Amino acid sequence: MQPQHVDTNLATKLDGCFVRRQPLGVVLIIAPWNYPLQLVLLPMIGAIAAGNCVVIKPSEVSAATESLVAELIPKYMCQDCYAVVRGGADETKALLENRFDHIFYTGSSVVARSILQAASIHLTPVTLELGGKCPCLIYGRVNVTAAARRLVWAKFFNAGQSCVAPDYVLCSQDTLSALLPALREALKDFYGEDPYTCPDLARIVSHQHWTRLVELLGKSTGKVVVGGDSNQDDKYIAPTVVVDVEESDALMKTEIFGPILPIMTVDSLEKGIDFINQREKPLALYVFSDESPVVNTVLENSSSGGFCANDGIVHMTLPGLPFGGVGASGWGSYHGIWGFETFSHRRACLLRGWAMERFNVLRYPPYRDDNLSWLRWTTSVKSHCRLM
């Protein structure tokens, strides 16, 4: 990338002043299981574009993709620069004992804490792409049919195993009454009368994750109004909607990461915003409304990694937008130029010759008040400053 020249002041007018992007060195990418190929390749592209060597640790949970990555990367890429390490938690722990110039992790906050501890030993910078409970606030006038279809797609895509999937819905009781029939119709259109037989509905990644979701649904005191069926042998859970959910419900205590959608009712927009702000900052926040003041009010009075109005997930498909969390939902961002910046060191550079030495008397001892005034004037950035 070409150097990025910066504004100068009178004291540096004859100097070359610029920011130079340089590779960090060797980058470790630890990928998750839910999008096991995409979430290896996207950060890897940014790291390579910035000139780094890369060590990849694919998820062992997605065993087929892990095997494919371990086969293809050494086959088509220089093994001196790009390596794949396979294995589980023990292998990852051993890998983290090595010194890297940057660690990029996508996954849970629990594992993220262990990675931070390991990185702290070498003071290694870390990018964390985590998740959390992404809310969907539906308020005011809204196209209920379109809202239901977009909500169903975003929530049940990949069986809800997406870090940016809407985790729960907040809406008024009147909106809920109109929304439920539209949700049922959208699910029928997308997945048919029997979702179990639909080839477009994904399965849960493992029996362990299936068991966690079924137990979580069983602990809920809410009312299942759509779905609720499951099949352990096939790791299947039907798209499920739960209403009459309280704040203390099991479904509201942890990120669901599956095809279960709890819906809570709120009395006002302010209470909905307060509910969101009382929790950890989410990776994404969705608001569905035909009213621009509603959308803007939520946007201006909340904080999240990403924000999307009247749709779900699609904001992360645009390379021009940075993708990443804030607070508990992650540190740093990538996608497009943002990934290049994440894996680059921005080196501040000033190139100076030997001319104009007599002006340096202003900064050399012995110090005098009149010299200090001139020094302040020459080092301040002035608009429309021109050298005569």
mmCIF file of C-alpha atoms in Angstrom, residues 7-379:
data_model
loop_
_atom_site.group_PDB
_atom_site.id
_atom_site.type_symbol
_atom_site.label_atom_id
_atom_site.label_comp_id
_atom_site.label_asym_id
_atom_site.label_seq_id
_atom_site.Cartn_x
_atom_site.Cartn_y
_atom_site.Cartn_z
ATOM 1 C CA ASP A 7 -0.648 17.393 7.057
ATOM 2 C CA THR A 8 2.467 19.219 8.220
ATOM 3 C CA ASN A 9 3.217 22.398 10.147
ATOM 4 C CA LEU A 10 5.726 25.141 9.410
ATOM 5 C CA ALA A 11 8.496 23.304 11.256
ATOM 6 C CA THR A 12 8.022 20.160 9.129
ATOM 7 C CA LYS A 13 7.004 21.776 5.828
ATOM 8 C CA LEU A 14 10.131 20.565 4.025
ATOM 9 C CA ASP A 15 9.984 17.033 5.489
ATOM 10 C CA GLY A 16 8.420 13.877 4.182
ATOM 11 C CA CYS A 17 5.697 12.984 6.707
ATOM 12 C CA PHE A 18 3.623 9.884 6.115
ATOM 13 C CA VAL A 19 2.099 6.716 7.554
ATOM 14 C CA ARG A 20 3.523 3.472 6.211
ATOM 15 C CA ARG A 21 1.570 0.218 6.600
ATOM 16 C CA GLN A 22 3.800 -2.724 7.448
ATOM 17 C CA PRO A 23 3.068 -6.402 8.174
ATOM 18 C CA LEU A 24 2.799 -7.371 11.811
ATOM 19 C CA GLY A 25 4.687 -10.623 11.252
ATOM 20 C CA VAL A 26 3.177 -14.025 12.048
ATOM 21 C CA VAL A 27 -0.579 -14.080 12.678
ATOM 22 C CA LEU A 28 -2.521 -16.855 14.409
ATOM 23 C CA ILE A 29 -6.127 -17.313 13.268
ATOM 24 C CA ILE A 30 -8.329 -19.499 15.465
ATOM 25 C CA ALA A 31 -11.557 -20.220 13.605
ATOM 26 C CA PRO A 32 -14.977 -21.393 14.875
ATOM 27 C CA TRP A 33 -17.162 -24.277 13.785
ATOM 28 C CA ASN A 34 -20.342 -22.503 12.653
ATOM 29 C CA TYR A 35 -18.938 -21.115 9.370
ATOM 30 C CA PRO A 36 -15.743 -23.138 9.364
ATOM 31 C CA LEU A 37 -14.459 -22.212 5.898
ATOM 32 C CA GLN A 38 -15.589 -18.602 5.602
ATOM 33 C CA LEU A 39 -14.272 -17.646 9.032
ATOM 34 C CA VAL A 40 -10.887 -19.133 8.162
ATOM 35 C CA LEU A 41 -10.565 -17.485 4.771
ATOM 36 C CA LEU A 42 -11.915 -13.978 5.475
ATOM 37 C CA PRO A 43 -9.390 -13.025 8.180
ATOM 38 C CA MET A 44 -6.682 -14.933 6.331
ATOM 39 C CA ILE A 45 -7.233 -12.799 3.216
ATOM 40 C CA GLY A 46 -6.788 -9.638 5.273
ATOM 41 C CA ALA A 47 -3.640 -11.001 6.914
ATOM 42 C CA ILE A 48 -2.109 -12.037 3.579
ATOM 43 C CA ALA A 49 -3.021 -8.728 1.942
ATOM 44 C CA ALA A 50 -1.144 -6.952 4.721
ATOM 45 C CA GLY A 51 1.912 -9.137 4.068
ATOM 46 C CA ASN A 52 1.842 -11.461 7.071
ATOM 47 C CA CYS A 53 2.609 -15.120 7.517
ATOM 48 C CA VAL A 54 -0.382 -17.037 8.896
ATOM 49 C CA VAL A 55 -0.904 -20.039 11.164
ATOM 50 C CA ILE A 56 -4.456 -21.388 10.970
ATOM 51 C CA LYS A 57 -6.217 -23.353 13.683
ATOM 52 C CA PRO A 58 -9.544 -24.589 12.242
ATOM 53 C CA SER A 59 -12.209 -25.920 14.566
ATOM 54 C CA GLU A 60 -12.070 -29.630 15.283
ATOM 55 C CA VAL A 61 -15.852 -29.620 15.766
ATOM 56 C CA SER A 62 -16.307 -29.159 12.008
ATOM 57 C CA ALA A 63 -14.106 -32.142 11.270
ATOM 58 C CA ALA A 64 -14.730 -32.393 7.518
ATOM 59 C CA THR A 65 -13.823 -28.752 6.904
ATOM 60 C CA GLU A 66 -10.833 -29.057 9.215
ATOM 61 C CA SER A 67 -9.534 -31.940 7.087
ATOM 62 C CA LEU A 68 -10.166 -30.018 3.870
ATOM 63 C CA VAL A 69 -8.339 -26.902 5.085
ATOM 64 C CA ALA A 70 -5.412 -29.010 6.326
ATOM 65 C CA GLU A 71 -5.198 -30.663 2.900
ATOM 66 C CA LEU A 72 -5.617 -27.663 0.588
ATOM 67 C CA ILE A 73 -3.633 -24.901 2.312
ATOM 68 C CA PRO A 74 -0.277 -26.764 2.172
ATOM 69 C CA LYS A 75 -1.082 -27.998 -1.330
ATOM 70 C CA TYR A 76 -1.621 -24.599 -2.914
ATOM 71 C CA MET A 77 0.205 -22.141 -0.620
ATOM 72 C CA CYS A 78 3.807 -21.780 0.477
ATOM 73 C CA GLN A 79 4.359 -23.939 3.527
ATOM 74 C CA ASP A 80 7.091 -21.613 4.777
ATOM 75 C CA CYS A 81 4.514 -18.819 5.124
ATOM 76 C CA TYR A 82 1.181 -20.556 5.773
ATOM 77 C CA ALA A 83 0.571 -23.473 8.118
ATOM 78 C CA VAL A 84 -2.414 -25.372 9.492
ATOM 79 C CA VAL A 85 -2.497 -26.840 12.996
ATOM 80 C CA ARG A 86 -5.135 -29.467 13.762
ATOM 81 C CA GLY A 87 -6.437 -30.657 17.113
ATOM 82 C CA GLY A 88 -8.628 -29.771 20.052
ATOM 83 C CA ALA A 89 -8.303 -27.774 23.247
ATOM 84 C CA ASP A 90 -4.952 -29.286 24.271
ATOM 85 C CA GLU A 91 -3.365 -28.570 20.904
ATOM 86 C CA THR A 92 -4.721 -25.023 20.938
ATOM 87 C CA LYS A 93 -3.346 -24.463 24.429
ATOM 88 C CA ALA A 94 0.082 -25.682 23.309
ATOM 89 C CA LEU A 95 -0.095 -23.508 20.201
ATOM 90 C CA LEU A 96 -0.802 -20.419 22.308
ATOM 91 C CA GLU A 97 2.420 -20.964 24.240
ATOM 92 C CA ASN A 98 4.267 -19.760 21.150
ATOM 93 C CA ARG A 99 4.842 -16.086 20.458
ATOM 94 C CA PHE A 100 2.776 -14.536 17.664
ATOM 95 C CA ASP A 101 2.580 -10.977 16.406
ATOM 96 C CA HIS A 102 -1.216 -10.984 16.401
ATOM 97 C CA ILE A 103 -3.947 -13.430 17.422
ATOM 98 C CA PHE A 104 -7.338 -13.378 15.705
ATOM 99 C CA TYR A 105 -10.019 -15.417 17.453
ATOM 100 C CA THR A 106 -13.655 -16.047 16.591
ATOM 101 C CA GLY A 107 -15.767 -17.908 19.132
ATOM 102 C CA SER A 108 -17.115 -17.786 22.665
ATOM 103 C CA SER A 109 -16.269 -15.318 25.405
ATOM 104 C CA VAL A 110 -15.267 -18.186 27.701
ATOM 105 C CA VAL A 111 -12.457 -19.314 25.387
ATOM 106 C CA ALA A 112 -11.602 -15.684 24.627
ATOM 107 C CA ARG A 113 -10.597 -15.155 28.252
ATOM 108 C CA SER A 114 -8.139 -18.054 28.040
ATOM 109 C CA ILE A 115 -6.696 -16.662 24.813
ATOM 110 C CA LEU A 116 -6.250 -13.247 26.405
ATOM 111 C CA GLN A 117 -4.374 -14.806 29.315
ATOM 112 C CA ALA A 118 -2.053 -16.638 26.938
ATOM 113 C CA ALA A 119 -1.537 -13.546 24.784
ATOM 114 C CA SER A 120 -0.713 -11.391 27.803
ATOM 115 C CA ILE A 121 2.467 -13.362 28.480
ATOM 116 C CA HIS A 122 3.995 -12.051 25.234
ATOM 117 C CA LEU A 123 1.949 -8.812 25.117
ATOM 118 C CA THR A 124 0.461 -10.024 21.860
ATOM 119 C CA PRO A 125 -2.335 -7.876 20.404
ATOM 120 C CA VAL A 126 -5.613 -9.718 19.962
ATOM 121 C CA THR A 127 -8.718 -9.343 17.817
ATOM 122 C CA LEU A 128 -11.765 -11.015 19.355
ATOM 123 C CA GLU A 129 -14.888 -11.721 17.300
ATOM 124 C CA LEU A 130 -17.356 -12.963 19.893
ATOM 125 C CA GLY A 131 -21.132 -12.606 19.988
ATOM 126 C CA GLY A 132 -23.763 -12.309 22.669
ATOM 127 C CA LYS A 133 -27.495 -11.872 22.616
ATOM 128 C CA CYS A 134 -28.382 -9.771 19.561
ATOM 129 C CA PRO A 135 -31.757 -8.090 20.120
ATOM 130 C CA CYS A 136 -34.426 -7.341 17.524
ATOM 131 C CA LEU A 137 -36.672 -4.478 18.586
ATOM 132 C CA ILE A 138 -39.922 -4.165 16.615
ATOM 133 C CA TYR A 139 -41.817 -0.979 17.330
ATOM 134 C CA GLY A 140 -44.333 1.408 15.787
ATOM 135 C CA ARG A 141 -45.690 1.053 12.269
ATOM 136 C CA VAL A 142 -44.137 -1.877 10.480
ATOM 137 C CA ASN A 143 -44.749 -4.071 7.447
ATOM 138 C CA VAL A 144 -45.485 -7.177 9.491
ATOM 139 C CA THR A 145 -45.336 -9.624 6.579
ATOM 140 C CA ALA A 146 -41.945 -8.389 5.365
ATOM 141 C CA ALA A 147 -40.641 -8.101 8.920
ATOM 142 C CA ALA A 148 -41.616 -11.693 9.690
ATOM 143 C CA ARG A 149 -39.940 -13.040 6.550
ATOM 144 C CA ARG A 150 -36.719 -11.154 7.178
ATOM 145 C CA LEU A 151 -36.716 -12.114 10.845
ATOM 146 C CA VAL A 152 -37.316 -15.792 10.078
ATOM 147 C CA TRP A 153 -34.550 -15.821 7.481
ATOM 148 C CA ALA A 154 -32.013 -14.104 9.753
ATOM 149 C CA LYS A 155 -32.862 -16.177 12.821
ATOM 150 C CA PHE A 156 -33.127 -19.655 11.320
ATOM 151 C CA PHE A 157 -30.421 -19.398 8.661
ATOM 152 C CA ASN A 158 -27.872 -22.099 9.519
ATOM 153 C CA ALA A 159 -30.322 -23.241 12.226
ATOM 154 C CA GLY A 160 -29.641 -20.093 14.230
ATOM 155 C CA GLN A 161 -25.962 -20.941 14.594
ATOM 156 C CA SER A 162 -24.787 -17.450 13.658
ATOM 157 C CA CYS A 163 -23.145 -14.940 15.966
ATOM 158 C CA VAL A 164 -25.229 -12.140 14.408
ATOM 159 C CA ALA A 165 -28.557 -14.009 14.383
ATOM 160 C CA PRO A 166 -31.369 -12.214 16.222
ATOM 161 C CA ASP A 167 -31.287 -13.842 19.653
ATOM 162 C CA TYR A 168 -34.601 -12.482 20.956
ATOM 163 C CA VAL A 169 -37.399 -10.098 19.970
ATOM 164 C CA LEU A 170 -38.802 -7.153 21.895
ATOM 165 C CA CYS A 171 -42.195 -5.809 20.788
ATOM 166 C CA SER A 172 -45.544 -4.587 22.064
ATOM 167 C CA GLN A 173 -48.429 -6.952 22.750
ATOM 168 C CA ASP A 174 -50.332 -5.597 19.722
ATOM 169 C CA THR A 175 -47.319 -6.178 17.477
ATOM 170 C CA LEU A 176 -46.935 -9.703 18.854
ATOM 171 C CA SER A 177 -50.538 -10.541 17.991
ATOM 172 C CA ALA A 178 -49.954 -9.491 14.386
ATOM 173 C CA LEU A 179 -46.447 -10.970 14.183
ATOM 174 C CA LEU A 180 -47.174 -14.566 15.221
ATOM 175 C CA PRO A 181 -49.422 -15.467 12.243
ATOM 176 C CA ALA A 182 -46.882 -13.845 9.916
ATOM 177 C CA LEU A 183 -44.052 -15.866 11.466
ATOM 178 C CA ARG A 184 -45.988 -19.104 10.994
ATOM 179 C CA GLU A 185 -46.695 -18.229 7.363
ATOM 180 C CA ALA A 186 -43.072 -17.313 6.663
ATOM 181 C CA LEU A 187 -41.814 -20.551 8.222
ATOM 182 C CA LYS A 188 -44.276 -22.521 6.127
ATOM 183 C CA ASP A 189 -43.187 -20.728 2.945
ATOM 184 C CA PHE A 190 -39.504 -21.241 3.672
ATOM 185 C CA TYR A 191 -39.403 -24.742 5.150
ATOM 186 C CA GLY A 192 -42.746 -26.350 4.255
ATOM 187 C CA GLU A 193 -45.383 -28.042 6.365
ATOM 188 C CA ASP A 194 -42.757 -30.384 7.840
ATOM 189 C CA PRO A 195 -39.432 -28.579 8.341
ATOM 190 C CA TYR A 196 -37.759 -31.881 9.242
ATOM 191 C CA THR A 197 -37.912 -32.965 5.607
ATOM 192 C CA CYS A 198 -36.757 -29.619 4.194
ATOM 193 C CA PRO A 199 -33.271 -29.765 2.651
ATOM 194 C CA ASP A 200 -32.784 -26.039 3.307
ATOM 195 C CA LEU A 201 -32.968 -26.320 7.094
ATOM 196 C CA ALA A 202 -29.606 -27.004 8.708
ATOM 197 C CA ARG A 203 -28.926 -29.347 11.604
ATOM 198 C CA ILE A 204 -27.195 -28.664 14.906
ATOM 199 C CA VAL A 205 -23.448 -29.130 14.624
ATOM 200 C CA SER A 206 -23.032 -31.853 17.270
ATOM 201 C CA HIS A 207 -24.936 -33.958 19.790
ATOM 202 C CA GLN A 208 -23.384 -31.921 22.604
ATOM 203 C CA HIS A 209 -24.738 -28.674 21.172
ATOM 204 C CA TRP A 210 -28.101 -30.310 20.439
ATOM 205 C CA THR A 211 -28.389 -31.435 24.056
ATOM 206 C CA ARG A 212 -27.540 -27.967 25.354
ATOM 207 C CA LEU A 213 -30.293 -26.384 23.236
ATOM 208 C CA VAL A 214 -32.943 -28.955 24.134
ATOM 209 C CA GLU A 215 -32.153 -28.599 27.832
ATOM 210 C CA LEU A 216 -32.248 -24.815 27.532
ATOM 211 C CA LEU A 217 -35.687 -24.945 25.919
ATOM 212 C CA GLY A 218 -36.837 -27.368 28.624
ATOM 213 C CA LYS A 219 -35.851 -24.918 31.355
ATOM 214 C CA SER A 220 -37.874 -22.110 29.829
ATOM 215 C CA THR A 221 -41.138 -21.152 31.495
ATOM 216 C CA GLY A 222 -42.360 -19.531 28.286
ATOM 217 C CA LYS A 223 -45.001 -20.934 25.941
ATOM 218 C CA VAL A 224 -43.904 -22.678 22.737
ATOM 219 C CA VAL A 225 -46.262 -21.463 20.004
ATOM 220 C CA VAL A 226 -44.293 -22.632 16.948
ATOM 221 C CA GLY A 227 -42.100 -25.712 16.604
ATOM 222 C CA GLY A 228 -40.541 -27.317 19.650
ATOM 223 C CA ASP A 229 -39.953 -30.676 17.944
ATOM 224 C CA SER A 230 -36.541 -32.313 17.939
ATOM 225 C CA ASN A 231 -34.748 -35.490 16.885
ATOM 226 C CA GLN A 232 -31.559 -36.447 18.696
ATOM 227 C CA ASP A 233 -30.285 -38.964 16.143
ATOM 228 C CA ASP A 234 -30.461 -36.386 13.347
ATOM 229 C CA LYS A 235 -29.424 -33.450 15.576
ATOM 230 C CA TYR A 236 -32.617 -31.726 14.463
ATOM 231 C CA ILE A 237 -34.474 -28.948 16.235
ATOM 232 C CA ALA A 238 -37.480 -27.402 14.544
ATOM 233 C CA PRO A 239 -37.654 -23.624 14.150
ATOM 234 C CA THR A 240 -39.179 -22.672 17.481
ATOM 235 C CA VAL A 241 -40.899 -19.518 18.728
ATOM 236 C CA VAL A 242 -41.497 -18.989 22.450
ATOM 237 C CA VAL A 243 -43.758 -16.283 23.912
ATOM 238 C CA ASP A 244 -44.707 -15.183 27.446
ATOM 239 C CA VAL A 245 -40.987 -15.032 28.186
ATOM 240 C CA GLU A 246 -39.888 -13.217 31.327
ATOM 241 C CA GLU A 247 -36.635 -11.384 31.875
ATOM 242 C CA SER A 248 -35.497 -14.126 34.253
ATOM 243 C CA ASP A 249 -36.225 -16.940 31.782
ATOM 244 C CA ALA A 250 -33.460 -19.404 30.962
ATOM 245 C CA LEU A 251 -33.645 -18.368 27.301
ATOM 246 C CA MET A 252 -32.747 -14.806 28.287
ATOM 247 C CA LYS A 253 -29.727 -15.724 30.390
ATOM 248 C CA THR A 254 -27.324 -16.907 27.708
ATOM 249 C CA GLU A 255 -26.721 -16.670 23.981
ATOM 250 C CA ILE A 256 -29.006 -19.254 22.380
ATOM 251 C CA PHE A 257 -27.062 -19.978 19.179
ATOM 252 C CA GLY A 258 -29.770 -22.222 17.799
ATOM 253 C CA PRO A 259 -33.235 -22.212 16.170
ATOM 254 C CA ILE A 260 -35.134 -20.967 19.231
ATOM 255 C CA LEU A 261 -36.626 -17.466 19.194
ATOM 256 C CA PRO A 262 -37.973 -16.036 22.475
ATOM 257 C CA ILE A 263 -40.253 -12.992 22.256
ATOM 258 C CA MET A 264 -40.699 -10.546 25.131
ATOM 259 C CA THR A 265 -43.242 -7.744 25.243
ATOM 260 C CA VAL A 266 -42.418 -4.178 26.296
ATOM 261 C CA ASP A 267 -44.755 -1.273 26.971
ATOM 262 C CA SER A 268 -42.757 1.468 25.257
ATOM 263 C CA LEU A 269 -39.790 2.187 23.038
ATOM 264 C CA GLU A 270 -37.894 3.638 25.992
ATOM 265 C CA LYS A 271 -38.361 0.453 28.018
ATOM 266 C CA GLY A 272 -37.137 -1.616 25.080
ATOM 267 C CA ILE A 273 -34.008 0.518 24.763
ATOM 268 C CA ASP A 274 -33.441 0.371 28.526
ATOM 269 C CA PHE A 275 -33.738 -3.414 28.473
ATOM 270 C CA ILE A 276 -31.064 -3.631 25.770
ATOM 271 C CA ASN A 277 -28.741 -1.125 27.457
ATOM 272 C CA GLN A 278 -28.902 -2.944 30.798
ATOM 273 C CA ARG A 279 -27.140 -5.899 29.194
ATOM 274 C CA GLU A 280 -23.775 -6.472 27.568
ATOM 275 C CA LYS A 281 -23.288 -4.651 24.282
ATOM 276 C CA PRO A 282 -24.345 -7.019 21.487
ATOM 277 C CA LEU A 283 -22.514 -7.858 18.285
ATOM 278 C CA ALA A 284 -25.529 -6.652 16.297
ATOM 279 C CA LEU A 285 -28.695 -4.737 17.107
ATOM 280 C CA TYR A 286 -31.756 -4.858 14.857
ATOM 281 C CA VAL A 287 -34.728 -2.511 14.812
ATOM 282 C CA PHE A 288 -37.801 -3.037 12.613
ATOM 283 C CA SER A 289 -39.981 0.023 12.071
ATOM 284 C CA ASP A 290 -41.433 2.131 9.271
ATOM 285 C CA GLU A 291 -40.906 5.204 11.443
ATOM 286 C CA SER A 292 -37.545 6.923 10.970
ATOM 287 C CA PRO A 293 -37.703 8.611 14.398
ATOM 288 C CA VAL A 294 -37.963 5.173 16.008
ATOM 289 C CA VAL A 295 -34.952 3.866 14.111
ATOM 290 C CA ASN A 296 -32.909 6.982 14.872
ATOM 291 C CA THR A 297 -33.875 6.956 18.543
ATOM 292 C CA VAL A 298 -32.620 3.386 18.933
ATOM 293 C CA LEU A 299 -29.480 4.152 16.932
ATOM 294 C CA GLU A 300 -28.605 7.225 18.993
ATOM 295 C CA ASN A 301 -29.369 5.695 22.393
ATOM 296 C CA SER A 302 -27.682 2.305 22.151
ATOM 297 C CA SER A 303 -24.312 0.730 21.480
ATOM 298 C CA SER A 304 -23.522 -2.429 19.510
ATOM 299 C CA GLY A 305 -20.930 -3.842 17.165
ATOM 300 C CA GLY A 306 -23.219 -3.357 14.172
ATOM 301 C CA PHE A 307 -26.653 -1.859 13.595
ATOM 302 C CA CYS A 308 -29.232 -2.823 10.978
ATOM 303 C CA ALA A 309 -32.713 -1.437 10.420
ATOM 304 C CA ASN A 310 -35.517 -3.531 8.895
ATOM 305 C CA ASP A 311 -33.375 -6.565 8.122
ATOM 306 C CA GLY A 312 -30.970 -8.959 9.768
ATOM 307 C CA ILE A 313 -27.393 -10.107 9.130
ATOM 308 C CA VAL A 314 -27.095 -8.288 5.778
ATOM 309 C CA HIS A 315 -24.981 -5.444 7.179
ATOM 310 C CA MET A 316 -22.055 -7.841 7.583
ATOM 311 C CA THR A 317 -22.092 -8.747 3.865
ATOM 312 C CA LEU A 318 -20.889 -5.282 2.823
ATOM 313 C CA PRO A 319 -17.051 -5.168 2.712
ATOM 314 C CA GLY A 320 -17.052 -1.402 3.170
ATOM 315 C CA LEU A 321 -18.490 -1.745 6.672
ATOM 316 C CA PRO A 322 -16.246 -2.909 9.524
ATOM 317 C CA PHE A 323 -17.437 -6.098 11.174
ATOM 318 C CA GLY A 324 -16.716 -6.527 14.844
ATOM 319 C CA GLY A 325 -18.026 -6.196 18.355
ATOM 320 C CA VAL A 326 -17.717 -3.748 21.208
ATOM 321 C CA GLY A 327 -17.156 -4.555 24.854
ATOM 322 C CA ALA A 328 -18.151 -8.134 25.636
ATOM 323 C CA SER A 329 -19.110 -8.835 22.005
ATOM 324 C CA GLY A 330 -15.579 -8.381 20.731
ATOM 325 C CA TRP A 331 -12.485 -6.248 20.203
ATOM 326 C CA GLY A 332 -11.429 -4.961 16.800
ATOM 327 C CA SER A 333 -12.937 -5.426 13.360
ATOM 328 C CA TYR A 334 -12.263 -6.747 9.883
ATOM 329 C CA HIS A 335 -13.808 -7.282 6.401
ATOM 330 C CA GLY A 336 -12.484 -5.410 3.369
ATOM 331 C CA ILE A 337 -9.995 -2.632 4.097
ATOM 332 C CA TRP A 338 -10.731 -3.027 7.812
ATOM 333 C CA GLY A 339 -9.116 -6.462 7.816
ATOM 334 C CA PHE A 340 -6.049 -5.055 6.080
ATOM 335 C CA GLU A 341 -5.801 -2.356 8.752
ATOM 336 C CA THR A 342 -6.222 -4.894 11.565
ATOM 337 C CA PHE A 343 -3.245 -6.919 10.353
ATOM 338 C CA SER A 344 -1.047 -3.896 9.567
ATOM 339 C CA HIS A 345 1.198 -1.763 11.727
ATOM 340 C CA ARG A 346 0.707 1.920 10.965
ATOM 341 C CA ARG A 347 4.266 3.238 11.210
ATOM 342 C CA ALA A 348 4.673 6.990 11.669
ATOM 343 C CA CYS A 349 7.516 8.259 9.445
ATOM 344 C CA LEU A 350 9.274 11.619 9.101
ATOM 345 C CA LEU A 351 12.143 11.984 6.613
ATOM 346 C CA ARG A 352 14.302 15.083 7.147
ATOM 347 C CA GLY A 353 17.443 16.472 5.552
ATOM 348 C CA TRP A 354 20.143 18.794 6.933
ATOM 349 C CA ALA A 355 18.831 22.105 5.642
ATOM 350 C CA MET A 356 17.396 24.893 7.807
ATOM 351 C CA GLU A 357 19.608 23.969 10.769
ATOM 352 C CA ARG A 358 19.774 27.574 11.927
ATOM 353 C CA PHE A 359 16.067 27.429 12.776
ATOM 354 C CA ASN A 360 16.702 24.650 15.286
ATOM 355 C CA VAL A 361 18.067 27.223 17.714
ATOM 356 C CA LEU A 362 14.442 27.627 18.740
ATOM 357 C CA ARG A 363 14.408 24.159 20.318
ATOM 358 C CA TYR A 364 18.009 23.903 21.526
ATOM 359 C CA PRO A 365 19.164 25.021 24.998
ATOM 360 C CA PRO A 366 19.546 27.530 26.498
ATOM 361 C CA TYR A 367 15.756 27.977 26.606
ATOM 362 C CA ARG A 368 14.209 31.437 26.432
ATOM 363 C CA ASP A 369 10.616 32.587 26.597
ATOM 364 C CA ASP A 370 10.728 34.260 23.200
ATOM 365 C CA ASN A 371 12.066 31.060 21.603
ATOM 366 C CA LEU A 372 9.243 29.081 23.202
ATOM 367 C CA SER A 373 6.642 31.358 21.635
ATOM 368 C CA TRP A 374 8.194 30.968 18.186
ATOM 369 C CA LEU A 375 8.454 27.200 18.654
ATOM 370 C CA ARG A 376 4.769 26.925 19.520
ATOM 371 C CA TRP A 377 3.864 28.953 16.462
ATOM 372 C CA THR A 378 5.956 26.893 14.031
ATOM 373 C CA THR A 379 4.773 23.507 15.359
#
